[in-house]
Short mmCIF file of C-alpha atoms in Angstrom, two decimals:
data_model
loop_
_atom_site.label_atom_id
_atom_site.label_comp_id
_atom_site.label_asym_id
_atom_site.label_seq_id
_atom_site.Cartn_x
_atom_site.Cartn_y
_atom_site.Cartn_z
CA MET A 1 144.66 151.38 105.95
CA PRO A 2 141.59 150.14 104.05
CA LYS A 3 139.18 148.10 106.13
CA GLN A 4 139.83 144.44 105.49
CA HIS A 5 136.95 142.22 104.40
CA ARG A 6 136.68 138.76 102.91
CA LEU A 7 135.44 138.38 99.37
CA ASN A 8 132.36 136.23 98.84
CA GLN A 9 133.83 134.26 95.97
CA THR A 10 130.52 132.65 95.02
CA TYR A 11 128.79 136.00 94.61
CA ALA A 12 131.85 137.50 92.89
CA ALA A 13 131.88 134.71 90.31
CA HIS A 14 128.14 135.04 89.72
CA TYR A 15 128.34 138.81 89.35
CA SER A 16 131.37 138.57 87.04
CA ALA A 17 129.56 136.11 84.78
CA GLU A 18 126.45 138.31 84.50
CA PHE A 19 128.53 141.45 83.97
CA THR A 20 130.57 139.73 81.27
CA GLN A 21 127.49 138.49 79.42
CA LYS A 22 125.94 141.95 79.42
CA VAL A 23 129.07 143.79 78.31
CA CYS A 24 129.97 141.26 75.62
CA ARG A 25 126.42 141.10 74.32
CA ASP A 26 126.41 144.85 73.89
CA PHE A 27 129.90 145.10 72.39
CA PHE A 28 130.02 142.08 70.12
CA GLY A 29 126.56 142.79 68.81
CA SER A 30 128.27 145.16 66.39
CA ASN A 31 131.89 143.96 66.51
CA LYS A 32 133.49 140.65 65.53
CA THR A 33 136.64 141.21 67.56
CA ILE A 34 137.92 143.58 70.22
CA SER A 35 141.24 145.45 69.99
CA GLY A 36 143.61 146.65 72.69
CA LYS A 37 142.39 150.23 72.39
CA GLN A 38 138.79 149.08 72.69
CA ILE A 39 139.61 147.05 75.80
CA VAL A 40 141.11 150.12 77.48
CA GLU A 41 137.84 151.96 76.87
CA LEU A 42 135.49 149.01 77.39
CA SER A 43 133.91 149.95 80.72
CA ALA A 44 133.61 152.92 83.04
CA CYS A 45 135.85 151.09 85.51
CA LYS A 46 139.35 151.91 84.27
CA GLN A 47 140.92 149.47 86.72
CA LEU A 48 138.91 146.61 85.22
CA ASN A 49 139.99 147.58 81.69
CA LEU A 50 143.64 147.65 82.77
CA MET A 51 143.21 144.32 84.58
CA VAL A 52 142.15 142.74 81.28
CA ILE A 53 145.29 144.11 79.61
CA LYS A 54 147.34 142.85 82.54
CA SER A 55 145.83 139.36 82.14
CA LEU A 56 146.75 139.41 78.46
CA PHE A 57 150.29 140.45 79.27
CA GLU A 58 150.59 137.67 81.87
CA SER A 59 149.44 135.15 79.26
CA TRP A 60 152.18 136.35 76.93
CA GLN A 61 154.72 136.12 79.74
CA GLU A 62 153.72 132.54 80.50
CA GLN A 63 154.20 131.58 76.86
CA LEU A 64 157.59 133.30 76.72
CA GLU A 65 158.58 131.61 79.98
CA LEU A 66 157.88 128.22 78.44
CA LEU A 67 159.75 129.19 75.28
CA SER A 68 162.80 130.35 77.23
CA ARG A 69 163.20 126.93 78.84
CA THR A 70 164.42 125.33 75.61
CA PRO A 71 168.05 124.19 76.07
CA TYR A 72 169.12 125.18 72.57
CA PHE A 73 169.02 128.99 72.80
CA ASP A 74 170.22 131.62 75.25
CA TYR A 75 167.23 133.82 75.96
CA THR A 76 169.26 135.91 78.40
CA ASP A 77 171.33 137.30 75.52
CA ALA A 78 170.95 141.08 75.32
CA GLY A 79 170.15 140.99 71.62
CA VAL A 80 167.49 138.32 72.09
CA GLN A 81 165.94 140.29 74.96
CA ALA A 82 165.80 143.43 72.81
CA SER A 83 164.18 141.52 69.95
CA LEU A 84 161.63 140.00 72.31
CA ARG A 85 160.69 143.43 73.66
CA GLU A 86 160.24 144.73 70.12
CA PHE A 87 158.16 141.67 69.27
CA MET A 88 155.98 142.18 72.33
CA ASN A 89 155.46 145.83 71.45
CA SER A 90 154.37 144.83 67.96
CA LEU A 91 151.96 142.25 69.33
CA SER A 92 150.44 144.79 71.70
CA GLN A 93 149.45 146.89 68.72
CA ALA A 94 147.74 143.96 67.03
CA ILE A 95 145.39 142.65 69.72
CA SER A 96 142.31 141.07 68.15
CA ILE A 97 140.12 138.79 70.29
CA ARG A 98 136.86 137.07 69.39
CA GLN A 99 133.93 136.95 71.80
CA ALA A 100 134.35 133.28 72.76
CA ASP A 101 137.93 133.92 73.83
CA PHE A 102 137.31 137.32 75.39
CA GLU A 103 134.44 136.34 77.70
CA PRO A 104 136.47 134.12 80.07
CA LEU A 105 139.28 136.69 80.02
CA LEU A 106 136.91 139.48 81.08
CA ALA A 107 135.22 137.37 83.74
CA ARG A 108 138.55 136.38 85.31
CA SER A 109 139.77 139.97 85.19
CA LEU A 110 136.62 141.23 86.89
CA GLU A 111 136.99 138.67 89.68
CA LYS A 112 140.56 139.89 90.18
CA THR A 113 139.33 143.49 90.25
CA LEU A 114 136.74 142.65 92.89
CA LEU A 115 139.40 140.88 94.95
CA LEU A 116 141.67 143.92 94.67
CA ALA A 117 138.84 146.14 95.94
CA VAL A 118 137.86 143.88 98.82
CA GLN A 119 141.22 142.36 99.87
CA PRO A 120 143.94 144.69 98.51
CA VAL A 121 146.70 143.49 100.85
CA GLU A 122 146.20 139.84 99.99
CA PHE A 123 145.84 140.61 96.28
CA MET A 124 149.11 142.53 96.12
CA GLU A 125 150.94 139.98 98.23
CA ASP A 126 149.91 137.18 95.87
CA THR A 127 150.78 139.31 92.83
CA LEU A 128 154.25 140.17 94.08
CA GLN A 129 154.89 136.63 95.26
CA ALA A 130 154.06 135.33 91.78
CA LEU A 131 156.45 137.84 90.21
CA THR A 132 159.30 136.76 92.47
CA GLN A 133 158.99 133.28 90.93
CA ASN A 134 159.44 134.69 87.41
CA SER A 135 162.88 134.45 85.83
CA THR A 136 162.60 138.03 84.51
CA PRO A 137 160.16 139.83 86.84
CA ASP A 138 158.97 143.31 85.89
CA PHE A 139 157.91 144.71 89.24
CA SER A 140 157.74 148.35 88.14
CA GLY A 141 155.47 147.32 85.27
CA LEU A 142 152.67 146.81 87.79
CA ARG A 143 152.24 150.57 87.96
CA LYS A 144 150.89 150.52 84.41
CA TYR A 145 148.13 148.06 85.22
CA ILE A 146 147.21 148.47 88.89
CA LYS A 147 146.15 151.96 89.93
CA TRP A 148 144.19 151.29 93.11
CA HIS A 149 146.16 151.71 96.38
CA ALA A 150 149.36 152.42 94.43
CA ASP A 151 150.67 154.65 97.22
CA ALA A 152 150.40 151.72 99.64
CA TRP A 153 152.06 148.95 97.61
CA GLY A 154 154.49 151.21 95.75
CA PRO A 155 157.28 151.02 98.38
CA ALA A 156 157.31 147.21 98.19
CA VAL A 157 157.60 147.38 94.41
CA ASP A 158 160.45 149.89 94.70
CA LEU A 159 162.26 147.55 97.09
CA LEU A 160 161.83 144.51 94.85
CA SER A 161 162.86 146.46 91.75
CA GLY A 162 166.22 147.16 93.35
CA LEU A 163 166.56 143.99 95.44
CA PRO A 164 164.48 141.22 93.82
CA GLU A 165 165.55 138.62 96.40
CA SER A 166 164.92 140.76 99.47
CA PRO A 167 162.65 138.98 101.98
CA ALA A 168 161.67 142.33 103.50
CA TRP A 169 159.17 143.16 100.75
CA ARG A 170 156.25 141.54 102.59
CA GLU A 171 156.69 143.66 105.70
CA THR A 172 157.21 146.74 103.51
CA LEU A 173 153.95 145.95 101.75
CA TYR A 174 152.06 145.64 105.00
CA GLU A 175 153.63 148.81 106.38
CA GLY A 176 152.62 150.66 103.22
CA PHE A 177 148.97 149.74 103.71
CA GLY A 178 149.25 150.45 107.42
CA LYS A 179 150.45 154.00 106.74
CA GLN A 180 148.01 154.66 103.90
CA ALA A 181 146.05 157.83 104.54
CA ASP A 182 142.63 158.58 103.06
CA ALA A 183 142.35 155.15 101.43
CA PRO A 184 139.45 155.01 98.96
CA SER A 185 136.52 152.95 100.15
CA MET A 186 135.50 149.72 98.47
CA ALA A 187 132.19 151.35 97.50
CA ASP A 188 133.94 154.27 95.81
CA LEU A 189 136.31 152.00 93.90
CA LEU A 190 133.50 149.83 92.57
CA ALA A 191 131.03 152.64 91.87
CA PRO A 192 131.84 152.72 88.10
CA LEU A 193 130.53 149.16 87.80
CA GLN A 194 127.10 150.09 89.11
CA ASP A 195 125.89 151.70 85.89
CA THR A 196 126.58 148.56 83.89
CA LEU A 197 125.23 146.08 86.46
CA PRO A 198 124.24 146.95 90.04
CA ILE A 199 126.45 145.22 92.57
CA ASP A 200 125.24 144.22 96.03
CA LEU A 201 128.13 145.27 98.27
CA ASP A 202 126.61 143.52 101.27
CA ARG A 203 126.66 140.21 99.40
CA LEU A 204 130.10 140.87 97.94
CA ILE A 205 131.67 140.49 101.37
CA HIS A 206 130.96 137.83 103.95
CA GLN A 207 128.63 139.12 106.65
CA PRO A 208 127.02 136.04 108.18
CA GLU A 209 123.93 136.67 110.25
CA ILE A 210 123.80 134.77 113.53
CA THR A 211 120.29 134.44 114.92
CA GLU A 212 119.48 133.76 118.54
CA GLU A 213 118.14 130.36 117.52
CA SER A 214 121.27 129.32 115.62
CA SER A 215 123.46 130.44 118.50
CA ARG A 216 121.32 128.49 120.99
CA ASN A 217 121.35 125.37 118.81
CA ASN A 218 125.12 125.44 118.50
CA SER A 219 125.52 126.05 122.22
CA GLU A 220 123.32 123.05 123.02
CA ALA A 221 125.10 120.88 120.47
CA PHE A 222 128.45 121.51 122.13
CA SER A 223 127.34 121.77 125.74
CA ALA A 224 128.14 118.14 126.60
CA GLU A 225 131.51 118.27 124.87
CA ALA A 226 132.41 121.70 126.19
CA ALA A 227 131.91 120.90 129.87
CA PRO A 228 134.97 118.64 130.33
CA SER A 229 137.07 120.83 128.03
CA GLU A 230 136.23 123.92 130.04
CA ALA A 231 137.05 122.10 133.25
CA SER A 232 140.45 121.06 131.93
CA ALA A 233 141.11 124.60 130.74
CA ALA A 234 140.30 125.99 134.17
CA SER A 235 142.74 123.58 135.80
CA ARG A 236 145.52 124.45 133.37
CA TYR A 237 145.05 128.20 133.03
CA GLY A 238 143.45 129.13 136.32
CA GLU A 239 139.92 130.21 137.10
CA GLU A 240 137.77 130.56 133.99
CA ALA A 241 137.39 134.15 132.83
CA ASP A 242 134.02 135.84 133.23
CA PRO A 243 132.73 138.67 131.09
CA ASP A 244 133.94 141.95 132.53
CA GLU A 245 131.93 145.13 132.71
CA SER A 246 133.20 146.33 129.34
CA GLY A 247 132.04 143.13 127.64
CA ASP A 248 135.57 142.16 126.52
CA PHE A 249 134.92 138.44 126.45
CA ILE A 250 134.78 135.99 123.56
CA ASP A 251 131.69 133.77 123.57
CA PRO A 252 132.97 130.43 122.20
CA ALA A 253 129.52 129.15 121.25
CA LEU A 254 128.65 132.29 119.32
CA ALA A 255 132.03 132.34 117.60
CA TRP A 256 131.70 128.68 116.58
CA ALA A 257 128.17 129.29 115.28
CA ARG A 258 129.33 132.22 113.19
CA PHE A 259 132.17 130.33 111.52
CA GLU A 260 130.02 127.23 111.05
CA SER A 261 127.56 129.32 109.03
CA GLU A 262 130.22 130.55 106.61
CA GLU A 263 131.05 128.59 103.47
CA HIS A 264 134.46 129.97 102.49
CA ALA A 265 136.90 127.78 100.57
CA TYR A 266 139.61 128.75 103.05
CA MET A 267 137.40 127.58 105.94
CA LYS A 268 137.37 123.96 104.77
CA GLY A 269 139.82 121.38 106.04
CA SER A 270 141.83 121.36 109.24
CA ILE A 271 145.36 122.49 110.05
CA ARG A 272 147.61 120.67 112.50
CA HIS A 273 149.50 123.73 113.71
CA LEU A 274 148.25 127.31 113.69
CA ARG A 275 151.44 128.58 112.08
CA GLU A 276 150.75 126.42 109.03
CA GLY A 277 147.52 128.27 108.27
CA MET A 278 148.82 131.76 109.06
CA GLY A 279 149.82 134.05 106.21
CA ILE A 280 152.67 136.53 106.55
CA ASN A 281 150.23 139.45 106.61
CA GLN A 282 148.29 137.85 109.42
CA ARG A 283 151.46 137.20 111.41
CA ILE A 284 152.51 140.82 111.14
CA MET A 285 148.99 142.03 111.97
CA PHE A 286 148.63 139.73 114.99
CA THR A 287 152.05 140.69 116.31
CA ARG A 288 151.44 144.42 116.05
CA ARG A 289 147.77 144.71 116.93
CA LEU A 290 147.20 141.86 119.37
CA PHE A 291 150.58 141.14 120.97
CA GLN A 292 152.00 144.67 121.32
CA GLY A 293 154.71 144.09 118.73
CA ASN A 294 156.13 141.14 120.66
CA GLN A 295 156.69 138.28 118.21
CA ASP A 296 157.86 135.95 120.97
CA LEU A 297 154.59 136.47 122.81
CA LEU A 298 152.66 135.57 119.65
CA ASP A 299 154.74 132.40 119.23
CA GLN A 300 154.09 131.46 122.84
CA ALA A 301 150.36 131.99 122.40
CA LEU A 302 150.31 129.84 119.25
CA GLU A 303 152.14 127.03 121.02
CA GLU A 304 149.68 127.11 123.93
CA LEU A 305 146.70 127.21 121.58
CA ASP A 306 148.10 124.23 119.65
CA ARG A 307 148.13 122.24 122.90
CA THR A 308 144.45 122.84 123.61
CA GLU A 309 142.00 120.05 122.88
CA SER A 310 138.98 121.87 121.44
CA PHE A 311 137.78 125.20 120.09
CA PHE A 312 136.09 125.91 123.44
CA ASP A 313 139.30 125.13 125.28
CA ALA A 314 141.29 127.44 123.00
CA VAL A 315 138.85 130.34 123.39
CA ASN A 316 138.91 129.91 127.18
CA LEU A 317 142.69 130.23 127.01
CA LEU A 318 142.44 133.44 125.00
CA ASN A 319 139.90 134.88 127.44
CA ALA A 320 141.95 133.95 130.50
CA SER A 321 145.41 134.88 129.31
CA PHE A 322 145.22 137.52 126.58
CA VAL A 323 141.89 139.31 126.04
CA GLY A 324 141.91 141.30 129.27
CA THR A 325 145.66 141.45 129.80
CA LEU A 326 146.39 142.86 126.35
CA LYS A 327 143.13 144.85 126.19
CA TRP A 328 141.83 143.27 123.00
CA ASP A 329 138.79 144.60 121.20
CA VAL A 330 137.03 141.27 120.73
CA GLN A 331 134.97 142.65 117.83
CA SER A 332 138.03 143.79 115.88
CA ASP A 333 138.96 142.25 112.54
CA GLU A 334 142.26 140.94 113.88
CA VAL A 335 140.64 139.07 116.79
CA GLN A 336 138.04 137.61 114.44
CA GLU A 337 140.77 136.45 112.04
CA LEU A 338 142.64 134.78 114.90
CA LEU A 339 139.44 133.02 116.01
CA GLN A 340 138.82 131.93 112.43
CA LEU A 341 142.31 130.42 112.32
CA VAL A 342 141.68 128.57 115.59
CA PHE A 343 138.34 127.33 114.22
CA ARG A 344 140.12 125.83 111.22
CA LYS A 345 142.33 123.81 113.55
CA PHE A 346 139.35 122.14 115.15
CA ASP A 347 136.87 122.17 112.25
CA GLY A 348 135.87 118.60 111.49
CA ASP A 349 137.24 117.13 114.74
#
């Protein structure tokens, strides 16, 4: 399974804008419009080129979806459907886009490509979810436009192609990525972009640096508040956990400082209950990797965490009841994602 990161959306948008300006300046310097064939050959990154075509196709689909809602015609008629397919095929051979219209299309497509490279599971989940809302979804058509990690998401597409209403596609998707062998690295996937415009992979993903000073400042800021919370946690959950010899212990002050330093859109705002902020992929990952495949144990943990009164209190609960017992690697991505979810519950309190 590819290592999961979080896309730095600010840097991705900035890079996409610069890349788009450079590519369009070079291309439209000698061309008034760009055709479908030219889009397919536009850059060295074939996935980006196909993503642009995919975005065009989605725009067509949205327009057809609006058209099909008129109450005066039956767009499900076999003859109408055949005519529409023929019409779409004709349009695909007559693509002609001016620079002003192509620039935002390319920039959006590049941001999607970066997201696919950095967060492939989330990207494919959102893509398939959107298709399930379409009146005439073409799941198998994704194979024409998305080439990266096809072996991982392919089984979910196969399932949906045969059973469009099956709720099992999400778990199939996650299992596909979990079983993926020799997954290409993010660096390898994005290497073709480097010749056009160097990309800083360290800035592309969130890797906040926590200094000793920032950690100390956050610890001091919460010391007064944490003391009563920790005392109440000890009374409810037993003696407070101490770091063991292997270092499997979550430092609540350091964790809070790390998340405080991040400026993700998904970090803003609070959630009342942890389940509300948990995606299906996260639920499956937490169940399998943190709670030994026991969904009931995960639900119990979420209920207990929801009853805690502060981030410090919640982390003390995790340390006392789960970290050592379930042998968690506290530096693992799944533990960090769970902590991030807990942080969101208390952020702004």
